[in-house]
Short mmCIF file of C-alpha atoms in Angstrom, two decimals:
data_model
loop_
_atom_site.label_atom_id
_atom_site.label_comp_id
_atom_site.label_asym_id
_atom_site.label_seq_id
_atom_site.Cartn_x
_atom_site.Cartn_y
_atom_site.Cartn_z
CA MET A 1 69.55 -69.87 -196.03
CA GLN A 2 70.21 -67.35 -193.54
CA ASN A 3 73.66 -65.84 -193.02
CA LEU A 4 74.07 -65.97 -189.20
CA CYS A 5 76.50 -63.32 -188.03
CA ILE A 6 77.05 -64.00 -184.56
CA PRO A 7 79.32 -61.31 -182.95
CA VAL A 8 80.16 -61.66 -179.34
CA LEU A 9 78.23 -59.21 -177.92
CA ILE A 10 78.25 -58.33 -173.96
CA LEU A 11 76.31 -55.93 -172.35
CA THR A 12 77.15 -52.86 -170.39
CA LEU A 13 75.39 -51.17 -167.92
CA VAL A 14 73.91 -47.94 -169.12
CA CYS A 15 73.34 -46.20 -165.75
CA VAL A 16 76.68 -47.48 -164.18
CA PRO A 17 74.17 -48.32 -161.39
CA THR A 18 75.32 -48.66 -157.60
CA VAL A 19 75.18 -52.43 -156.81
CA ILE A 20 74.60 -53.60 -153.47
CA GLY A 21 75.94 -57.37 -153.46
CA VAL A 22 75.56 -59.19 -156.28
CA ILE A 23 72.83 -58.53 -159.05
CA GLU A 24 70.33 -61.36 -159.38
CA THR A 25 68.04 -60.05 -162.03
CA VAL A 26 68.03 -56.86 -164.04
CA TYR A 27 65.71 -55.41 -161.66
CA ASP A 28 68.30 -55.14 -159.03
CA ILE A 29 69.68 -51.91 -159.92
CA GLU A 30 70.05 -49.11 -158.21
CA PRO A 31 70.49 -45.75 -160.12
CA GLU A 32 72.83 -43.14 -158.65
CA PHE A 33 70.13 -40.55 -159.05
CA GLU A 34 66.52 -40.54 -158.89
CA ARG A 35 65.17 -38.58 -162.03
CA ALA A 36 64.08 -35.36 -161.08
CA ASP A 37 60.02 -34.68 -161.72
CA TYR A 38 60.96 -31.45 -163.23
CA LEU A 39 62.77 -33.00 -165.94
CA PRO A 40 61.30 -33.95 -169.32
CA ARG A 41 59.56 -37.31 -169.24
CA LEU A 42 61.08 -39.94 -171.06
CA SER A 43 57.93 -40.39 -173.14
CA ASP A 44 57.77 -36.66 -173.93
CA VAL A 45 58.13 -35.74 -177.65
CA CYS A 46 59.94 -32.36 -177.58
CA MET A 47 59.77 -30.27 -180.79
CA ARG A 48 61.03 -26.87 -181.60
CA SER A 49 59.31 -23.72 -183.25
CA VAL A 50 62.06 -21.31 -183.01
CA MET A 51 59.44 -18.50 -183.37
CA PRO A 52 55.56 -18.79 -183.79
CA HIS A 53 54.44 -20.01 -187.14
CA GLU A 54 50.83 -19.65 -187.86
CA GLY A 55 50.48 -20.73 -191.53
CA GLU A 56 47.93 -23.06 -193.24
CA THR A 57 49.59 -26.28 -193.32
CA VAL A 58 51.77 -28.81 -191.11
CA MET A 59 55.11 -27.30 -192.82
CA ASP A 60 54.41 -23.64 -192.04
CA ASN A 61 51.87 -24.09 -188.79
CA THR A 62 53.56 -24.89 -185.34
CA ILE A 63 50.54 -26.37 -183.69
CA LEU A 64 49.29 -28.28 -186.84
CA ALA A 65 52.81 -29.81 -187.07
CA ALA A 66 52.91 -30.63 -183.34
CA GLN A 67 49.52 -32.70 -183.63
CA ALA A 68 50.73 -34.28 -186.70
CA ILE A 69 53.84 -35.69 -185.17
CA HIS A 70 52.62 -36.45 -181.59
CA ALA A 71 54.95 -33.53 -180.00
CA THR A 72 53.91 -32.90 -176.25
CA ARG A 73 55.90 -29.81 -175.75
CA LEU A 74 57.71 -26.92 -177.71
CA ASP A 75 61.34 -26.47 -176.40
CA TRP A 76 64.02 -23.79 -176.95
CA VAL A 77 61.33 -21.29 -178.32
CA TYR A 78 61.51 -17.56 -178.57
CA PRO A 79 57.86 -16.21 -177.92
CA TYR A 80 59.05 -12.80 -177.00
CA THR A 81 55.99 -10.97 -176.07
CA ASN A 82 53.37 -12.91 -178.38
CA THR A 83 51.26 -13.87 -175.44
CA ALA A 84 48.41 -14.76 -177.68
CA TRP A 85 50.39 -17.23 -179.47
CA VAL A 86 51.37 -18.83 -176.29
CA GLU A 87 47.80 -19.16 -175.13
CA LYS A 88 46.98 -21.08 -178.45
CA ILE A 89 49.89 -23.54 -177.59
CA ARG A 90 48.78 -24.11 -174.12
CA ALA A 91 45.11 -24.59 -175.57
CA ALA A 92 46.59 -27.17 -177.93
CA GLY A 93 48.01 -29.23 -174.66
CA LEU A 94 51.62 -28.37 -175.34
CA ASP A 95 54.14 -27.16 -172.79
CA ILE A 96 56.21 -24.27 -174.10
CA GLN A 97 59.91 -23.61 -172.92
CA PRO A 98 60.48 -19.98 -173.58
CA THR A 99 64.43 -19.00 -174.07
CA LEU A 100 66.71 -16.54 -172.23
CA ASN A 101 69.83 -15.77 -174.09
CA ALA A 102 73.02 -13.44 -173.91
CA ASN A 103 71.71 -10.66 -176.02
CA MET A 104 68.24 -10.06 -174.96
CA SER A 105 66.77 -6.61 -175.23
CA ASP A 106 66.81 -4.10 -172.25
CA GLU A 107 63.19 -5.09 -171.53
CA PRO A 108 60.53 -7.41 -172.84
CA GLY A 109 59.40 -5.67 -176.11
CA GLY A 110 62.18 -3.28 -176.00
CA ASP A 111 64.13 -2.33 -179.17
CA THR A 112 67.44 -0.94 -177.40
CA TRP A 113 70.49 -3.04 -176.36
CA ASP A 114 72.26 -0.42 -174.12
CA LYS A 115 71.86 -1.86 -170.44
CA GLY A 116 75.32 -3.53 -169.35
CA ARG A 117 76.49 -4.62 -172.80
CA MET A 118 79.90 -6.13 -173.34
CA VAL A 119 82.87 -3.68 -174.67
CA ASP A 120 85.95 -4.27 -176.27
CA VAL A 121 89.15 -2.46 -175.28
CA HIS A 122 88.04 0.43 -177.22
CA GLY A 123 84.56 0.77 -175.64
CA ASN A 124 82.87 -0.59 -178.49
CA LYS A 125 79.80 -2.87 -177.73
CA ILE A 126 80.49 -6.39 -178.88
CA THR A 127 78.44 -9.48 -180.17
CA ALA A 128 79.16 -12.92 -181.20
CA PRO A 129 80.92 -13.64 -184.50
CA TRP A 130 78.47 -15.66 -185.86
CA MET A 131 75.58 -13.06 -185.34
CA THR A 132 75.65 -10.87 -188.41
CA TRP A 133 72.18 -9.19 -187.79
CA GLU A 134 71.71 -5.89 -185.51
CA GLY A 135 70.26 -6.04 -182.11
CA THR A 136 72.67 -8.82 -180.85
CA ASN A 137 74.97 -6.94 -178.35
CA TRP A 138 75.73 -9.22 -175.55
CA GLY A 139 75.51 -8.41 -172.00
CA CYS A 140 78.01 -8.48 -169.39
CA CYS A 141 77.63 -10.57 -166.19
CA SER A 142 79.63 -8.19 -164.00
CA THR A 143 77.24 -5.18 -164.64
CA ASP A 144 74.07 -4.27 -163.01
CA GLY A 145 72.52 -3.16 -166.12
CA TRP A 146 72.47 -6.60 -167.57
CA ARG A 147 71.54 -8.07 -164.30
CA GLU A 148 68.36 -5.58 -164.61
CA ALA A 149 67.82 -6.73 -168.39
CA TRP A 150 67.99 -10.61 -167.62
CA MET A 151 65.78 -10.58 -164.63
CA ALA A 152 63.24 -8.39 -166.63
CA TRP A 153 62.93 -11.07 -169.51
CA ALA A 154 63.05 -14.06 -166.97
CA LYS A 155 60.31 -12.65 -164.57
CA TYR A 156 58.40 -11.90 -167.62
CA TYR A 157 58.49 -15.52 -169.08
CA ALA A 158 58.05 -16.87 -165.59
CA ASP A 159 54.63 -15.14 -165.37
CA LEU A 160 53.52 -17.50 -168.11
CA LYS A 161 54.04 -20.39 -165.92
CA PRO A 162 56.27 -22.51 -167.91
CA SER A 163 57.85 -25.55 -166.71
CA SER A 164 61.15 -24.82 -167.50
CA PHE A 165 63.47 -22.35 -169.23
CA GLN A 166 66.23 -22.74 -171.95
CA HIS A 167 69.37 -20.66 -172.03
CA ASP A 168 70.97 -20.11 -175.43
CA ASP A 169 74.45 -18.84 -175.52
CA GLN A 170 74.93 -19.41 -171.84
CA ARG A 171 78.78 -19.04 -171.56
CA MET A 172 78.12 -15.31 -171.81
CA ASN A 173 81.50 -13.53 -170.71
CA GLY A 174 83.29 -16.81 -170.56
CA HIS A 175 82.86 -17.40 -174.37
CA ALA A 176 83.30 -13.75 -175.46
CA VAL A 177 86.78 -13.62 -173.94
CA LEU A 178 87.91 -16.22 -176.46
CA TRP A 179 86.74 -14.15 -179.59
CA LYS A 180 89.10 -12.80 -182.07
CA PRO A 181 89.25 -8.69 -182.47
CA GLY A 182 86.69 -7.55 -185.23
CA LYS A 183 85.95 -4.38 -186.66
CA ALA A 184 83.94 -1.64 -184.63
CA GLY A 185 80.26 -1.33 -185.57
CA PRO A 186 77.01 -3.04 -184.83
CA ASN A 187 78.60 -6.46 -185.29
CA ASN A 188 81.85 -5.92 -183.78
CA THR A 189 83.20 -9.44 -182.26
CA GLY A 190 85.41 -8.10 -179.24
CA PRO A 191 86.85 -10.04 -177.83
CA GLY A 192 85.57 -8.69 -174.19
CA CYS A 193 84.65 -7.89 -171.86
CA PHE A 194 86.61 -4.88 -170.76
CA CYS A 195 84.03 -2.57 -169.20
CA ASP A 196 84.81 -0.73 -166.02
CA ASP A 197 83.06 -3.40 -163.75
CA CYS A 198 85.05 -5.93 -165.50
CA VAL A 199 88.77 -3.99 -165.14
CA ARG A 200 87.58 -3.38 -161.49
CA GLY A 201 86.51 -6.98 -160.82
CA PHE A 202 89.83 -8.44 -162.28
CA SER A 203 91.98 -6.65 -160.39
CA LYS A 204 90.29 -7.53 -157.29
CA PHE A 205 90.21 -11.30 -158.50
CA LEU A 206 94.02 -11.25 -158.78
CA ALA A 207 94.40 -9.41 -155.35
CA GLU A 208 92.30 -12.27 -153.57
CA LYS A 209 94.54 -14.53 -155.24
CA GLY A 210 97.60 -12.80 -154.03
CA LYS A 211 98.82 -12.28 -157.55
CA VAL A 212 101.17 -9.30 -158.98
CA PHE A 213 101.53 -8.94 -162.50
CA SER A 214 104.65 -6.86 -163.35
CA LEU A 215 104.33 -4.48 -166.20
CA GLU A 216 107.97 -4.58 -167.12
CA GLU A 217 108.61 -8.27 -166.99
CA HIS A 218 105.04 -8.97 -168.37
CA LYS A 219 104.49 -11.85 -166.00
CA PHE A 220 103.11 -12.69 -162.38
CA ILE A 221 105.91 -11.87 -159.84
CA ARG A 222 106.52 -13.07 -156.42
CA ARG A 223 105.86 -10.21 -154.01
CA ALA A 224 109.01 -8.98 -152.05
CA ASP A 225 106.78 -7.93 -149.02
CA GLU A 226 103.81 -10.24 -148.90
CA THR A 227 101.89 -7.82 -146.33
CA ALA A 228 102.04 -4.91 -148.88
CA PRO A 229 98.78 -4.10 -150.50
CA ILE A 230 98.56 -5.35 -154.16
CA PRO A 231 98.44 -2.54 -156.75
CA PHE A 232 95.46 -1.74 -159.00
CA PHE A 233 96.00 -3.90 -162.33
CA ASP A 234 94.22 -2.29 -165.44
CA ILE A 235 93.80 -5.20 -168.07
CA LYS A 236 92.03 -2.89 -170.50
CA GLN A 237 95.05 -0.48 -170.54
CA TYR A 238 97.58 -3.34 -170.54
CA VAL A 239 96.01 -4.98 -173.62
CA LEU A 240 95.83 -1.45 -175.40
CA GLU A 241 99.72 -0.80 -174.88
CA HIS A 242 101.19 -3.93 -174.70
CA VAL A 243 99.29 -6.64 -176.71
CA LYS A 244 99.42 -7.06 -180.40
CA ASP A 245 96.29 -6.06 -182.26
CA GLN A 246 94.55 -6.20 -178.87
CA ASN A 247 94.16 -9.84 -179.38
CA LEU A 248 94.08 -11.67 -175.99
CA ARG A 249 95.26 -14.76 -177.65
CA GLN A 250 98.53 -12.81 -178.19
CA ALA A 251 98.59 -11.96 -174.12
CA PRO A 252 101.14 -13.55 -171.76
CA GLU A 253 99.42 -16.99 -171.48
CA GLU A 254 99.07 -16.94 -167.60
CA LEU A 255 97.56 -13.47 -167.67
CA ARG A 256 95.10 -14.83 -170.45
CA LYS A 257 93.95 -17.88 -168.58
CA GLU A 258 93.69 -15.83 -165.21
CA PHE A 259 91.47 -13.48 -167.19
CA GLU A 260 89.56 -16.29 -168.75
CA LEU A 261 88.73 -18.05 -165.43
CA PHE A 262 87.29 -14.35 -163.97
CA GLN A 263 85.08 -14.17 -166.63
CA GLN A 264 83.68 -17.75 -166.15
CA GLN A 265 83.53 -17.24 -162.42
CA SER A 266 81.61 -14.16 -163.10
CA VAL A 267 79.09 -16.00 -165.38
CA ARG A 268 78.65 -18.49 -162.50
CA GLN A 269 78.36 -16.12 -159.86
CA PHE A 270 75.59 -14.21 -161.95
CA LEU A 271 73.80 -17.44 -162.99
CA ALA A 272 73.66 -18.53 -159.13
CA GLU A 273 72.26 -14.98 -158.02
CA CYS A 274 69.80 -14.54 -160.64
CA ARG A 275 68.37 -17.91 -160.65
CA LYS A 276 68.03 -17.52 -156.73
CA GLU A 277 66.10 -14.17 -157.33
CA LEU A 278 64.14 -15.79 -160.02
CA ASN A 279 63.06 -18.72 -157.90
CA GLU A 280 61.97 -16.26 -155.15
CA TYR A 281 59.98 -14.24 -157.42
CA ALA A 282 58.10 -17.39 -159.06
CA GLY A 283 57.81 -18.89 -155.95
CA ARG A 284 59.03 -22.21 -157.25
CA TYR A 285 62.06 -23.90 -158.31
CA ILE A 286 62.40 -23.16 -162.33
CA PRO A 287 64.65 -25.49 -164.06
CA ILE A 288 66.64 -24.49 -166.75
CA SER A 289 68.20 -26.15 -169.44
CA CYS A 290 71.40 -24.89 -171.76
CA ASN A 291 72.43 -25.14 -175.24
CA GLY A 292 75.05 -28.03 -174.14
CA ILE A 293 75.66 -31.27 -172.50
CA PRO A 294 76.05 -30.51 -168.75
CA ALA A 295 77.15 -34.08 -167.79
CA VAL A 296 80.08 -33.77 -169.70
CA GLU A 297 80.74 -30.07 -170.37
CA GLY A 298 82.59 -27.58 -167.88
CA THR A 299 81.49 -24.43 -166.67
CA PRO A 300 78.91 -22.69 -166.62
CA MET A 301 77.18 -25.85 -168.49
CA ASP A 302 77.32 -27.96 -165.34
CA THR A 303 75.36 -25.57 -163.32
CA PHE A 304 72.16 -26.22 -165.63
CA ASP A 305 69.49 -29.08 -165.06
CA PHE A 306 69.40 -30.65 -168.54
CA GLY A 307 70.96 -29.83 -172.00
CA ILE A 308 69.36 -29.11 -175.62
CA ARG A 309 72.47 -29.60 -178.05
CA GLU A 310 72.75 -29.42 -181.80
CA LEU A 311 74.03 -32.85 -182.95
CA SER A 312 76.88 -32.87 -185.33
CA TYR A 313 76.82 -35.59 -188.29
CA PRO A 314 80.10 -37.21 -186.89
CA ASN A 315 78.47 -37.78 -183.70
CA ALA A 316 75.36 -39.31 -185.35
CA SER A 317 76.21 -42.80 -184.20
CA PRO A 318 75.25 -45.62 -181.35
CA ALA A 319 78.32 -45.04 -179.43
CA TYR A 320 78.44 -41.40 -178.97
CA LEU A 321 74.59 -41.18 -178.23
CA TYR A 322 75.14 -44.11 -175.88
CA ASP A 323 78.02 -42.46 -174.01
CA ILE A 324 76.41 -39.32 -173.66
CA PHE A 325 72.85 -40.76 -172.37
CA ARG A 326 74.78 -42.85 -169.77
CA LYS A 327 76.66 -39.97 -168.50
CA SER A 328 73.77 -37.93 -168.16
CA ALA A 329 72.23 -40.65 -166.23
CA GLN A 330 74.99 -40.67 -164.02
CA THR A 331 75.07 -37.00 -163.13
CA GLY A 332 71.21 -36.88 -162.71
CA LYS A 333 70.98 -34.60 -165.46
CA ALA A 334 68.69 -35.09 -168.86
CA GLN A 335 69.94 -34.57 -172.41
CA ILE A 336 68.08 -33.58 -175.39
CA PHE A 337 69.53 -33.44 -179.16
CA THR A 338 68.21 -31.90 -182.23
CA MET A 339 68.60 -34.43 -185.46
CA PRO A 340 72.19 -34.60 -186.85
CA LYS A 341 73.30 -31.84 -189.30
CA PRO A 342 75.51 -31.98 -192.20
CA HIS A 343 78.43 -29.31 -191.85
CA ASP A 344 80.04 -29.98 -195.32
CA ARG A 345 78.65 -27.31 -197.53
CA ALA A 346 76.45 -24.41 -198.05
CA GLY A 347 74.00 -23.43 -200.66
CA VAL A 348 71.57 -26.52 -199.72
CA THR A 349 68.33 -26.12 -201.53
CA ASP A 350 66.66 -29.47 -201.14
CA TRP A 351 67.60 -31.92 -198.11
CA ASP A 352 65.96 -34.79 -199.28
CA LYS A 353 67.39 -34.72 -202.61
CA GLU A 354 71.07 -33.46 -201.82
CA TYR A 355 71.27 -35.73 -198.76
CA PRO A 356 69.37 -38.89 -199.20
CA HIS A 357 70.43 -40.81 -196.09
CA LEU A 358 69.65 -37.99 -193.65
CA LYS A 359 66.04 -39.18 -193.06
CA HIS A 360 67.46 -42.53 -192.31
CA LEU A 361 70.02 -41.53 -190.01
CA VAL A 362 67.66 -39.20 -188.34
CA ARG A 363 65.17 -41.99 -187.74
CA LYS A 364 67.96 -44.35 -186.07
CA CYS A 365 68.95 -41.30 -183.96
CA ILE A 366 65.51 -41.00 -182.85
CA ALA A 367 65.22 -44.77 -182.08
CA SER A 368 68.53 -44.78 -180.31
CA SER A 369 68.12 -41.60 -178.08
CA TYR A 370 64.79 -43.07 -176.70
CA ALA A 371 66.05 -46.25 -176.20
CA PHE A 372 69.18 -45.27 -174.28
CA GLY A 373 67.08 -43.12 -172.25
CA GLY A 374 67.25 -39.68 -173.71
CA HIS A 375 65.41 -37.64 -176.12
CA MET A 376 65.83 -36.33 -180.17
CA MET A 377 63.92 -33.43 -180.95
CA VAL A 378 61.38 -33.66 -183.67
CA PRO A 379 63.00 -32.78 -186.99
CA TRP A 380 61.06 -29.57 -187.68
CA ASP A 381 62.49 -25.84 -187.68
CA ILE A 382 65.94 -27.05 -186.98
CA TYR A 383 68.81 -24.73 -187.42
CA MET A 384 71.44 -26.18 -189.96
CA PRO A 385 74.79 -24.74 -190.43
CA ARG A 386 76.52 -22.59 -192.71
CA ASP A 387 73.70 -20.47 -193.45
CA ASN A 388 71.65 -23.23 -195.12
CA PRO A 389 67.97 -23.00 -194.59
CA ARG A 390 66.43 -24.38 -191.49
CA TYR A 391 65.23 -28.28 -191.84
CA PHE A 392 61.27 -28.73 -191.72
CA GLY A 393 61.00 -32.44 -191.57
CA LYS A 394 57.55 -33.97 -193.17
CA PRO A 395 55.29 -35.83 -190.71
CA GLU A 396 55.17 -38.81 -192.84
CA ASP A 397 58.92 -39.38 -192.69
CA TYR A 398 58.98 -39.46 -188.73
CA ALA A 399 55.64 -39.41 -186.95
CA TYR A 400 55.33 -43.23 -186.72
CA LEU A 401 58.27 -43.31 -184.40
CA PHE A 402 56.77 -40.36 -182.01
CA LYS A 403 53.58 -42.33 -182.38
CA MET A 404 55.01 -45.67 -181.01
CA ILE A 405 56.62 -43.46 -178.29
CA ARG A 406 53.30 -42.01 -176.97
CA GLU A 407 51.06 -45.09 -177.34
CA ASN A 408 53.59 -46.71 -175.03
CA ALA A 409 54.48 -44.13 -172.76
CA ALA A 410 54.14 -46.35 -169.69
CA LEU A 411 57.20 -48.42 -171.16
CA PHE A 412 59.35 -45.33 -171.02
CA ASP A 413 58.51 -43.32 -168.22
CA GLY A 414 59.86 -44.54 -164.84
CA TYR A 415 62.46 -46.84 -166.72
CA ALA A 416 66.10 -46.85 -166.28
CA ALA A 417 68.92 -48.47 -168.09
CA ALA A 418 69.93 -52.14 -167.00
CA ASN A 419 72.02 -53.31 -169.76
CA THR A 420 73.24 -52.45 -173.55
CA CYS A 421 74.82 -54.70 -176.39
CA GLY A 422 75.22 -54.61 -179.83
CA TYR A 423 76.61 -52.28 -182.61
CA GLU A 424 79.41 -49.88 -181.57
CA ILE A 425 78.47 -50.55 -177.63
CA PRO A 426 81.51 -51.28 -175.71
CA PRO A 427 81.90 -54.70 -174.07
CA ARG A 428 81.22 -54.89 -170.09
CA ASP A 429 84.45 -55.49 -168.10
CA ASP A 430 83.13 -58.01 -165.85
CA ASN A 431 82.26 -61.82 -166.08
CA LYS A 432 78.72 -61.86 -165.58
CA PRO A 433 76.47 -63.36 -167.89
CA ALA A 434 74.95 -61.14 -170.21
CA PRO A 435 70.94 -60.92 -170.13
CA VAL A 436 70.50 -60.32 -174.17
CA ALA A 437 72.58 -61.48 -176.81
CA ILE A 438 71.85 -60.86 -180.67
CA GLN A 439 72.29 -63.64 -183.48
CA GLY A 440 72.03 -63.02 -186.78
CA GLY A 441 70.75 -59.72 -188.29
CA SER A 442 72.63 -57.25 -190.27
CA GLY A 443 75.58 -56.87 -187.63
CA LYS A 444 74.48 -53.05 -186.93
CA VAL A 445 71.54 -53.90 -184.31
CA CYS A 446 71.37 -52.39 -180.44
CA ALA A 447 69.58 -54.07 -178.04
CA ALA A 448 68.97 -51.86 -174.64
CA VAL A 449 67.42 -53.46 -171.64
CA ARG A 450 65.57 -51.08 -169.60
CA VAL A 451 63.42 -51.60 -166.45
CA GLN A 452 61.68 -49.99 -163.73
CA PRO A 453 64.15 -50.67 -161.09
CA GLY A 454 63.30 -52.89 -158.03
CA LYS A 455 59.80 -53.58 -159.61
CA PRO A 456 59.85 -57.13 -161.00
CA ASP A 457 56.16 -57.08 -161.74
CA ALA A 458 56.45 -54.39 -164.25
CA PRO A 459 57.64 -55.52 -167.59
CA ALA A 460 61.26 -55.33 -168.67
CA VAL A 461 61.52 -53.70 -172.30
CA ILE A 462 64.19 -54.56 -174.86
CA HIS A 463 64.53 -51.82 -177.41
CA VAL A 464 65.71 -53.22 -180.64
CA VAL A 465 67.26 -50.60 -183.25
CA GLU A 466 68.46 -51.45 -186.54
CA TRP A 467 71.18 -49.15 -187.85
CA ASP A 468 71.85 -50.81 -191.07
CA GLU A 469 70.00 -49.00 -194.13
CA GLN A 470 70.02 -51.55 -196.77
CA ASN A 471 71.07 -54.98 -195.58
CA THR A 472 68.35 -55.33 -192.76
CA LYS A 473 67.94 -59.29 -192.12
CA PRO A 474 66.12 -61.35 -189.53
CA LEU A 475 67.58 -61.71 -186.10
CA GLU A 476 67.29 -63.57 -182.70
CA ILE A 477 67.37 -61.95 -179.48
CA THR A 478 68.17 -64.55 -176.75
CA LEU A 479 67.34 -63.56 -172.93
CA ASN A 480 68.96 -65.41 -170.24
CA LYS A 481 66.04 -66.25 -168.25
CA SER A 482 67.74 -66.17 -164.84
CA SER A 483 68.48 -62.34 -165.68
CA PHE A 484 64.66 -61.77 -165.88
CA LYS A 485 63.28 -64.25 -163.20
CA SER A 486 65.36 -65.71 -160.61
CA GLY A 487 63.55 -69.07 -160.81
CA GLY A 488 64.11 -69.07 -164.41
CA GLU A 489 60.51 -69.54 -165.39
CA GLU A 490 58.81 -68.92 -168.70
CA LEU A 491 58.92 -65.69 -169.80
CA GLU A 492 56.07 -63.98 -171.46
CA ILE A 493 57.07 -62.09 -174.52
CA ASP A 494 55.50 -59.44 -176.86
CA VAL A 495 56.80 -57.12 -179.71
CA ILE A 496 55.59 -53.82 -180.42
CA PHE A 497 56.53 -52.80 -184.13
CA ASN A 498 56.15 -49.36 -185.55
CA ASP A 499 53.75 -48.52 -188.17
CA LYS A 500 56.19 -48.97 -191.14
CA GLN A 501 56.89 -52.35 -190.37
CA GLU A 502 55.46 -54.56 -193.01
CA GLU A 503 56.10 -57.94 -191.56
CA THR A 504 55.16 -58.40 -187.81
CA ALA A 505 55.33 -62.12 -187.51
CA PHE A 506 57.53 -63.53 -184.29
CA ALA A 507 58.37 -66.44 -182.70
CA VAL A 508 59.42 -67.82 -179.18
CA THR A 509 61.24 -70.60 -178.35
CA GLN A 510 61.70 -71.24 -174.63
CA LYS A 511 64.28 -73.52 -173.08
CA SER A 512 65.24 -74.41 -169.42
CA ASP A 513 67.60 -71.36 -169.20
CA THR A 514 67.06 -69.20 -172.17
CA CYS A 515 64.22 -67.73 -174.42
CA THR A 516 64.78 -66.54 -177.53
CA VAL A 517 62.67 -64.20 -179.88
CA SER A 518 62.87 -64.51 -183.44
CA LEU A 519 62.21 -61.34 -185.36
CA PRO A 520 61.67 -60.28 -188.74
CA ALA A 521 63.97 -57.84 -190.12
CA VAL A 522 63.50 -54.78 -188.06
CA GLU A 523 62.20 -51.42 -189.71
CA THR A 524 64.20 -48.65 -187.68
CA TRP A 525 63.01 -49.83 -184.23
CA ALA A 526 61.09 -52.66 -182.08
CA ILE A 527 60.31 -53.07 -178.67
CA ILE A 528 60.32 -56.42 -177.08
CA THR A 529 58.25 -56.53 -173.55
CA VAL A 530 59.33 -59.43 -171.06
CA LYS A 531 57.13 -60.48 -168.13
#
């Protein structure tokens, strides 16, 4: 006999819609933001190829892998000046997203890193602590030289006519100011920047705020004469003479915070001005994503159009994914995650053998990301922490999920979240009846209701995602009829299963006020359509 576990599962609005009056059906939602046309389509399958791969198999050839796994676009790519490869990508029907970063060479195809580079208090060029190779000196957003280099690369990529750019290490000066002192040399880690432009800019920044820093008292002081000119303050000289080990973390706290704020504002101004110039050059708006989560992170991530972020192992959960995609919808942004990444050890030689549960987790995250209105990248050519080898997933392990997305693109594009319930999803805070409830199953099932707002003639969809790996069981999804049709008429139900689903028989029981869909144990993900 089936063991029925019937938790109290009440739905939570994913988009937090703006509601006018009482919601009569799930279609009566009005998302706060219309999804911009330039964002990735909800049915897009995003894949990474950090650099061109042109081998003979799906494991070492970008185009073959993309075709095998149903990718529609390549994101976060470094094509550099390999325009021939870009043309091959285009000929294969793929969009490509070139990447800007904080350490581009002085010009496309160049091998110098001199223009407007960040320096420490000794004048040494600096780079990020995790960049252990040469040719990585970061540019300073306060300099004309870095602006020239950034614009040269941006214009070069704009001429390739991509739909968008990615920007890696987008915090630039705002990040470098936090680094610990490093050794002089090609991989000196700063902190910075203490170039002449930053020194002058910071002094002006303080003057405009009316702040005077006392070299004797090592703190900001009130001016005796508010009309007197504010003296020039040389942050570099102060750090050299008064800060232990030239470590900004040892500087007076208020001074350090002001310098951090100055560097952050320099980055915001740099990006705003450069993006304006780029759009004028291209004759169109070029959306740019960042290596971050614009919906919840601070400056400058909030200035970008969407985010592409690595997902850590601890955050690979329905609760986290639901929360981020909900907040992204609230702010009109889009979010893409990479596969979840173990951080616990180095020296991995075989991901499948050493992390046997990894594929399972990746599949659940892929299904949940799309069910909650986001994206998860194809797990191919993915950076892994602690100098471990990049992850190249086999198409046979993941393609069936992306195939289901592409074959049912019309059930993703144009849809918005109405309600979500189930495993790890927080309950809603009102007393309205839930459109759906889950009975039975493993106890680790999520159900996400998505609709085309204001279009009751379009089918509603209920994404059913199974998070349990070993104890999957048959379950029932019970629909409140009045939530889908105001008159409570019978509902037309169909179920879409993925190719790995062995048992596909389902039953529908219609009652006066409810409709129950009885499902077999779900292999990762099924989609119920409701008309």
